[in-house]
Amino acid sequence: GDMSIENGATLTVNGTYNAKANITVKSGGKIIAGPNGKIIFDPNKGLIIDGNAQVNGTSNNRLTLDFNSSTAAGVEVRFYNALTMSYCNINNALIGINAEAASYINISNVNFTNCQSSGIVLFSFGNGDSNLPSSTSTISKCIINGSSTGISVVNADEVVITENSINNCN
């Protein structure tokens, strides 16, 4: 069944973990990289952010999220929730990160490879009716390679996009 990482819990990924179902990170939950941390998702399964969550590797231990889907987002930030992500690799999703009606993202040093449609999609993005503090979202120092669209932002309050590299996108 699906895995849920609850408030105050941390999933440390040491080695390769094969996810047969969705992984949901609730508010206050974290996923961090241990040595060679990699999650390989079954087809049409992904990472769901359902709260104010963190997903982080380090410059020496990147967390790899390998999706096997041509029909779903790899990382889905649900309505009025927030994601902080750094030092990760996102591979082979239809959309690397999809944040629709989300409140906040801080994405840095994330590599997106072969995300067919888009690396990052932000749609109807802002604080809205959320209880989360209003903050400026950022996308920085990311590499997006092999997507139709690198970064798509539609109907957003404010997003700062700096020092990214977008290659081989249509």
PDB file of C-alpha atoms in Angstrom:
ATOM      1  CA  GLY A   1       0.000   0.000   0.000  1.00  0.00           C
ATOM      2  CA  ASP A   2       0.869   3.665  -0.005  1.00  0.00           C
ATOM      3  CA  MET A   3       3.470   4.935   2.465  1.00  0.00           C
ATOM      4  CA  SER A   4       2.817   8.049   4.542  1.00  0.00           C
ATOM      5  CA  ILE A   5       5.571  10.056   6.233  1.00  0.00           C
ATOM      6  CA  GLU A   6       3.849  11.845   9.101  1.00  0.00           C
ATOM      7  CA  ASN A   7       4.642  15.047  11.022  1.00  0.00           C
ATOM      8  CA  GLY A   8       8.031  14.773  12.702  1.00  0.00           C
ATOM      9  CA  ALA A   9       8.994  11.563  10.865  1.00  0.00           C
ATOM     10  CA  THR A  10      12.004  11.277   8.561  1.00  0.00           C
ATOM     11  CA  LEU A  11      12.565   8.655   5.890  1.00  0.00           C
ATOM     12  CA  THR A  12      16.296   8.222   5.298  1.00  0.00           C
ATOM     13  CA  VAL A  13      16.980   6.478   1.987  1.00  0.00           C
ATOM     14  CA  ASN A  14      20.147   4.367   2.152  1.00  0.00           C
ATOM     15  CA  GLY A  15      20.725   2.509  -1.090  1.00  0.00           C
ATOM     16  CA  THR A  16      17.902   1.683  -3.511  1.00  0.00           C
ATOM     17  CA  TYR A  17      14.244   1.493  -2.450  1.00  0.00           C
ATOM     18  CA  ASN A  18      11.673   0.148  -4.932  1.00  0.00           C
ATOM     19  CA  ALA A  19       8.354   1.946  -4.342  1.00  0.00           C
ATOM     20  CA  LYS A  20       5.434  -0.198  -5.497  1.00  0.00           C
ATOM     21  CA  ALA A  21       2.942   2.488  -4.367  1.00  0.00           C
ATOM     22  CA  ASN A  22       2.783   6.258  -3.810  1.00  0.00           C
ATOM     23  CA  ILE A  23       4.790   7.892  -1.035  1.00  0.00           C
ATOM     24  CA  THR A  24       2.991  10.793   0.680  1.00  0.00           C
ATOM     25  CA  VAL A  25       4.880  13.312   2.817  1.00  0.00           C
ATOM     26  CA  LYS A  26       2.609  15.065   5.337  1.00  0.00           C
ATOM     27  CA  SER A  27       3.245  18.441   6.941  1.00  0.00           C
ATOM     28  CA  GLY A  28       6.467  18.293   8.958  1.00  0.00           C
ATOM     29  CA  GLY A  29       7.601  15.072   7.266  1.00  0.00           C
ATOM     30  CA  LYS A  30      11.002  14.707   5.600  1.00  0.00           C
ATOM     31  CA  ILE A  31      12.816  12.491   3.141  1.00  0.00           C
ATOM     32  CA  ILE A  32      16.604  12.684   3.205  1.00  0.00           C
ATOM     33  CA  ALA A  33      19.378  10.926   1.302  1.00  0.00           C
ATOM     34  CA  GLY A  34      21.753   8.501   2.888  1.00  0.00           C
ATOM     35  CA  PRO A  35      24.628   6.961   0.927  1.00  0.00           C
ATOM     36  CA  ASN A  36      23.533   6.166  -2.653  1.00  0.00           C
ATOM     37  CA  GLY A  37      19.920   7.092  -1.819  1.00  0.00           C
ATOM     38  CA  LYS A  38      17.576   6.209  -4.661  1.00  0.00           C
ATOM     39  CA  ILE A  39      13.828   5.583  -4.899  1.00  0.00           C
ATOM     40  CA  ILE A  40      12.594   3.782  -8.002  1.00  0.00           C
ATOM     41  CA  PHE A  41       8.831   4.184  -8.441  1.00  0.00           C
ATOM     42  CA  ASP A  42       6.616   1.652 -10.208  1.00  0.00           C
ATOM     43  CA  PRO A  43       4.705   2.938 -13.263  1.00  0.00           C
ATOM     44  CA  ASN A  44       2.211   5.717 -12.462  1.00  0.00           C
ATOM     45  CA  LYS A  45       3.333   5.936  -8.817  1.00  0.00           C
ATOM     46  CA  GLY A  46       4.952   9.019  -7.356  1.00  0.00           C
ATOM     47  CA  LEU A  47       5.805  11.315  -4.489  1.00  0.00           C
ATOM     48  CA  ILE A  48       2.882  13.325  -3.088  1.00  0.00           C
ATOM     49  CA  ILE A  49       3.459  16.420  -0.955  1.00  0.00           C
ATOM     50  CA  ASP A  50       0.451  16.852   1.332  1.00  0.00           C
ATOM     51  CA  GLY A  51       1.682  19.516   3.763  1.00  0.00           C
ATOM     52  CA  ASN A  52       4.773  21.620   4.383  1.00  0.00           C
ATOM     53  CA  ALA A  53       7.443  19.021   3.566  1.00  0.00           C
ATOM     54  CA  GLN A  54      11.159  18.670   2.865  1.00  0.00           C
ATOM     55  CA  VAL A  55      12.956  16.348   0.437  1.00  0.00           C
ATOM     56  CA  ASN A  56      16.721  16.778   0.567  1.00  0.00           C
ATOM     57  CA  GLY A  57      20.020  15.276  -0.355  1.00  0.00           C
ATOM     58  CA  THR A  58      23.399  16.892   0.102  1.00  0.00           C
ATOM     59  CA  SER A  59      26.076  17.946  -2.354  1.00  0.00           C
ATOM     60  CA  ASN A  60      27.855  14.641  -1.615  1.00  0.00           C
ATOM     61  CA  ASN A  61      24.739  12.438  -1.290  1.00  0.00           C
ATOM     62  CA  ARG A  62      22.104  13.377  -3.852  1.00  0.00           C
ATOM     63  CA  LEU A  63      18.696  11.732  -3.533  1.00  0.00           C
ATOM     64  CA  THR A  64      17.584  10.192  -6.841  1.00  0.00           C
ATOM     65  CA  LEU A  65      13.870   9.836  -7.579  1.00  0.00           C
ATOM     66  CA  ASP A  66      13.428   7.646 -10.637  1.00  0.00           C
ATOM     67  CA  PHE A  67       9.905   7.573 -12.024  1.00  0.00           C
ATOM     68  CA  ASN A  68       8.616   5.199 -14.631  1.00  0.00           C
ATOM     69  CA  SER A  69       5.653   7.118 -15.914  1.00  0.00           C
ATOM     70  CA  SER A  70       4.526   8.719 -19.103  1.00  0.00           C
ATOM     71  CA  THR A  71       1.144   9.672 -17.629  1.00  0.00           C
ATOM     72  CA  ALA A  72       1.776  11.172 -14.191  1.00  0.00           C
ATOM     73  CA  ALA A  73       3.758  13.810 -12.349  1.00  0.00           C
ATOM     74  CA  GLY A  74       6.748  12.508 -10.439  1.00  0.00           C
ATOM     75  CA  VAL A  75       6.372  14.918  -7.515  1.00  0.00           C
ATOM     76  CA  GLU A  76       2.897  16.346  -6.945  1.00  0.00           C
ATOM     77  CA  VAL A  77       2.528  19.263  -4.533  1.00  0.00           C
ATOM     78  CA  ARG A  78      -1.125  19.161  -3.512  1.00  0.00           C
ATOM     79  CA  PHE A  79      -3.381  22.220  -3.159  1.00  0.00           C
ATOM     80  CA  TYR A  80      -2.130  24.834  -0.690  1.00  0.00           C
ATOM     81  CA  ASN A  81       0.905  22.909   0.483  1.00  0.00           C
ATOM     82  CA  ALA A  82       4.639  23.615   0.348  1.00  0.00           C
ATOM     83  CA  LEU A  83       7.828  21.854  -0.725  1.00  0.00           C
ATOM     84  CA  THR A  84      11.486  22.513  -0.003  1.00  0.00           C
ATOM     85  CA  MET A  85      13.736  20.317  -2.142  1.00  0.00           C
ATOM     86  CA  SER A  86      17.498  20.370  -2.684  1.00  0.00           C
ATOM     87  CA  TYR A  87      20.251  18.186  -4.085  1.00  0.00           C
ATOM     88  CA  CYS A  88      17.962  15.691  -5.780  1.00  0.00           C
ATOM     89  CA  ASN A  89      17.780  14.052  -9.198  1.00  0.00           C
ATOM     90  CA  ILE A  90      14.329  13.629 -10.762  1.00  0.00           C
ATOM     91  CA  ASN A  91      14.273  11.247 -13.723  1.00  0.00           C
ATOM     92  CA  ASN A  92      11.738   9.918 -16.228  1.00  0.00           C
ATOM     93  CA  ALA A  93       8.448  11.500 -15.111  1.00  0.00           C
ATOM     94  CA  LEU A  94       5.855  13.108 -17.351  1.00  0.00           C
ATOM     95  CA  ILE A  95       6.292  16.263 -15.208  1.00  0.00           C
ATOM     96  CA  GLY A  96       9.164  16.406 -12.702  1.00  0.00           C
ATOM     97  CA  ILE A  97       7.399  18.638 -10.137  1.00  0.00           C
ATOM     98  CA  ASN A  98       3.764  19.662 -10.538  1.00  0.00           C
ATOM     99  CA  ALA A  99       2.570  22.291  -8.073  1.00  0.00           C
ATOM    100  CA  GLU A 100      -1.010  23.266  -8.815  1.00  0.00           C
ATOM    101  CA  ALA A 101      -2.656  25.765  -6.465  1.00  0.00           C
ATOM    102  CA  ALA A 102       0.305  25.263  -4.146  1.00  0.00           C
ATOM    103  CA  SER A 103       1.473  27.869  -1.699  1.00  0.00           C
ATOM    104  CA  TYR A 104       5.241  27.758  -1.808  1.00  0.00           C
ATOM    105  CA  ILE A 105       8.192  25.903  -3.283  1.00  0.00           C
ATOM    106  CA  ASN A 106      11.908  26.300  -2.750  1.00  0.00           C
ATOM    107  CA  ILE A 107      13.719  24.115  -5.289  1.00  0.00           C
ATOM    108  CA  SER A 108      17.510  24.298  -5.495  1.00  0.00           C
ATOM    109  CA  ASN A 109      20.264  22.174  -6.990  1.00  0.00           C
ATOM    110  CA  VAL A 110      17.814  19.668  -8.475  1.00  0.00           C
ATOM    111  CA  ASN A 111      18.600  17.909 -11.764  1.00  0.00           C
ATOM    112  CA  PHE A 112      15.652  16.957 -13.985  1.00  0.00           C
ATOM    113  CA  THR A 113      16.363  14.390 -16.707  1.00  0.00           C
ATOM    114  CA  ASN A 114      13.929  13.147 -19.360  1.00  0.00           C
ATOM    115  CA  CYS A 115      10.789  14.567 -17.794  1.00  0.00           C
ATOM    116  CA  GLN A 116       8.793  14.289 -20.996  1.00  0.00           C
ATOM    117  CA  SER A 117       6.387  17.203 -20.726  1.00  0.00           C
ATOM    118  CA  SER A 118       8.002  19.628 -18.246  1.00  0.00           C
ATOM    119  CA  GLY A 119      10.649  19.840 -15.576  1.00  0.00           C
ATOM    120  CA  ILE A 120       8.572  22.086 -13.291  1.00  0.00           C
ATOM    121  CA  VAL A 121       4.962  23.269 -13.637  1.00  0.00           C
ATOM    122  CA  LEU A 122       3.479  25.920 -11.337  1.00  0.00           C
ATOM    123  CA  PHE A 123      -0.191  26.706 -11.930  1.00  0.00           C
ATOM    124  CA  SER A 124      -2.472  29.047  -9.930  1.00  0.00           C
ATOM    125  CA  PHE A 125       0.382  29.536  -7.551  1.00  0.00           C
ATOM    126  CA  GLY A 126       0.199  31.681  -4.433  1.00  0.00           C
ATOM    127  CA  ASN A 127      -0.915  31.734  -0.840  1.00  0.00           C
ATOM    128  CA  GLY A 128      -4.653  31.633  -1.628  1.00  0.00           C
ATOM    129  CA  ASP A 129      -6.691  30.240   1.243  1.00  0.00           C
ATOM    130  CA  SER A 130      -3.701  28.495   2.784  1.00  0.00           C
ATOM    131  CA  ASN A 131      -2.714  28.673   6.425  1.00  0.00           C
ATOM    132  CA  LEU A 132       0.926  28.664   5.354  1.00  0.00           C
ATOM    133  CA  PRO A 133       2.952  31.872   5.571  1.00  0.00           C
ATOM    134  CA  SER A 134       3.187  33.780   2.322  1.00  0.00           C
ATOM    135  CA  SER A 135       6.706  33.474   0.930  1.00  0.00           C
ATOM    136  CA  THR A 136       8.278  34.029  -2.436  1.00  0.00           C
ATOM    137  CA  SER A 137       8.862  30.743  -4.225  1.00  0.00           C
ATOM    138  CA  THR A 138      12.277  30.073  -5.740  1.00  0.00           C
ATOM    139  CA  ILE A 139      13.756  27.787  -8.370  1.00  0.00           C
ATOM    140  CA  SER A 140      17.542  28.087  -8.435  1.00  0.00           C
ATOM    141  CA  LYS A 141      20.651  26.263  -9.607  1.00  0.00           C
ATOM    142  CA  CYS A 142      18.640  23.477 -11.257  1.00  0.00           C
ATOM    143  CA  ILE A 143      19.500  21.615 -14.463  1.00  0.00           C
ATOM    144  CA  ILE A 144      16.610  20.586 -16.705  1.00  0.00           C
ATOM    145  CA  ASN A 145      17.533  18.320 -19.600  1.00  0.00           C
ATOM    146  CA  GLY A 146      15.316  16.577 -22.157  1.00  0.00           C
ATOM    147  CA  SER A 147      11.858  18.015 -21.442  1.00  0.00           C
ATOM    148  CA  SER A 148       9.395  19.631 -23.830  1.00  0.00           C
ATOM    149  CA  THR A 149       9.208  22.635 -21.482  1.00  0.00           C
ATOM    150  CA  GLY A 150      11.794  23.481 -18.834  1.00  0.00           C
ATOM    151  CA  ILE A 151       9.767  25.607 -16.388  1.00  0.00           C
ATOM    152  CA  SER A 152       6.128  26.604 -16.839  1.00  0.00           C
ATOM    153  CA  VAL A 153       4.577  29.251 -14.570  1.00  0.00           C
ATOM    154  CA  VAL A 154       0.948  30.260 -15.093  1.00  0.00           C
ATOM    155  CA  ASN A 155      -1.178  32.557 -12.919  1.00  0.00           C
ATOM    156  CA  ALA A 156       1.388  32.880 -10.128  1.00  0.00           C
ATOM    157  CA  ASP A 157       1.805  35.520  -7.423  1.00  0.00           C
ATOM    158  CA  GLU A 158       5.598  35.640  -7.510  1.00  0.00           C
ATOM    159  CA  VAL A 159       8.370  33.188  -8.378  1.00  0.00           C
ATOM    160  CA  VAL A 160      12.101  33.926  -8.487  1.00  0.00           C
ATOM    161  CA  ILE A 161      13.920  31.820 -11.098  1.00  0.00           C
ATOM    162  CA  THR A 162      17.732  32.164 -11.079  1.00  0.00           C
ATOM    163  CA  GLU A 163      20.913  30.407 -12.207  1.00  0.00           C
ATOM    164  CA  ASN A 164      19.190  27.449 -13.894  1.00  0.00           C
ATOM    165  CA  SER A 165      20.357  25.558 -16.954  1.00  0.00           C
ATOM    166  CA  ILE A 166      17.718  24.334 -19.422  1.00  0.00           C
ATOM    167  CA  ASN A 167      19.030  22.087 -22.209  1.00  0.00           C
ATOM    168  CA  ASN A 168      17.586  19.992 -25.036  1.00  0.00           C
ATOM    169  CA  CYS A 169      14.030  21.239 -24.468  1.00  0.00           C
ATOM    170  CA  ASN A 170      11.651  21.774 -27.385  1.00  0.00           C
TER     171      ASN A 170
END
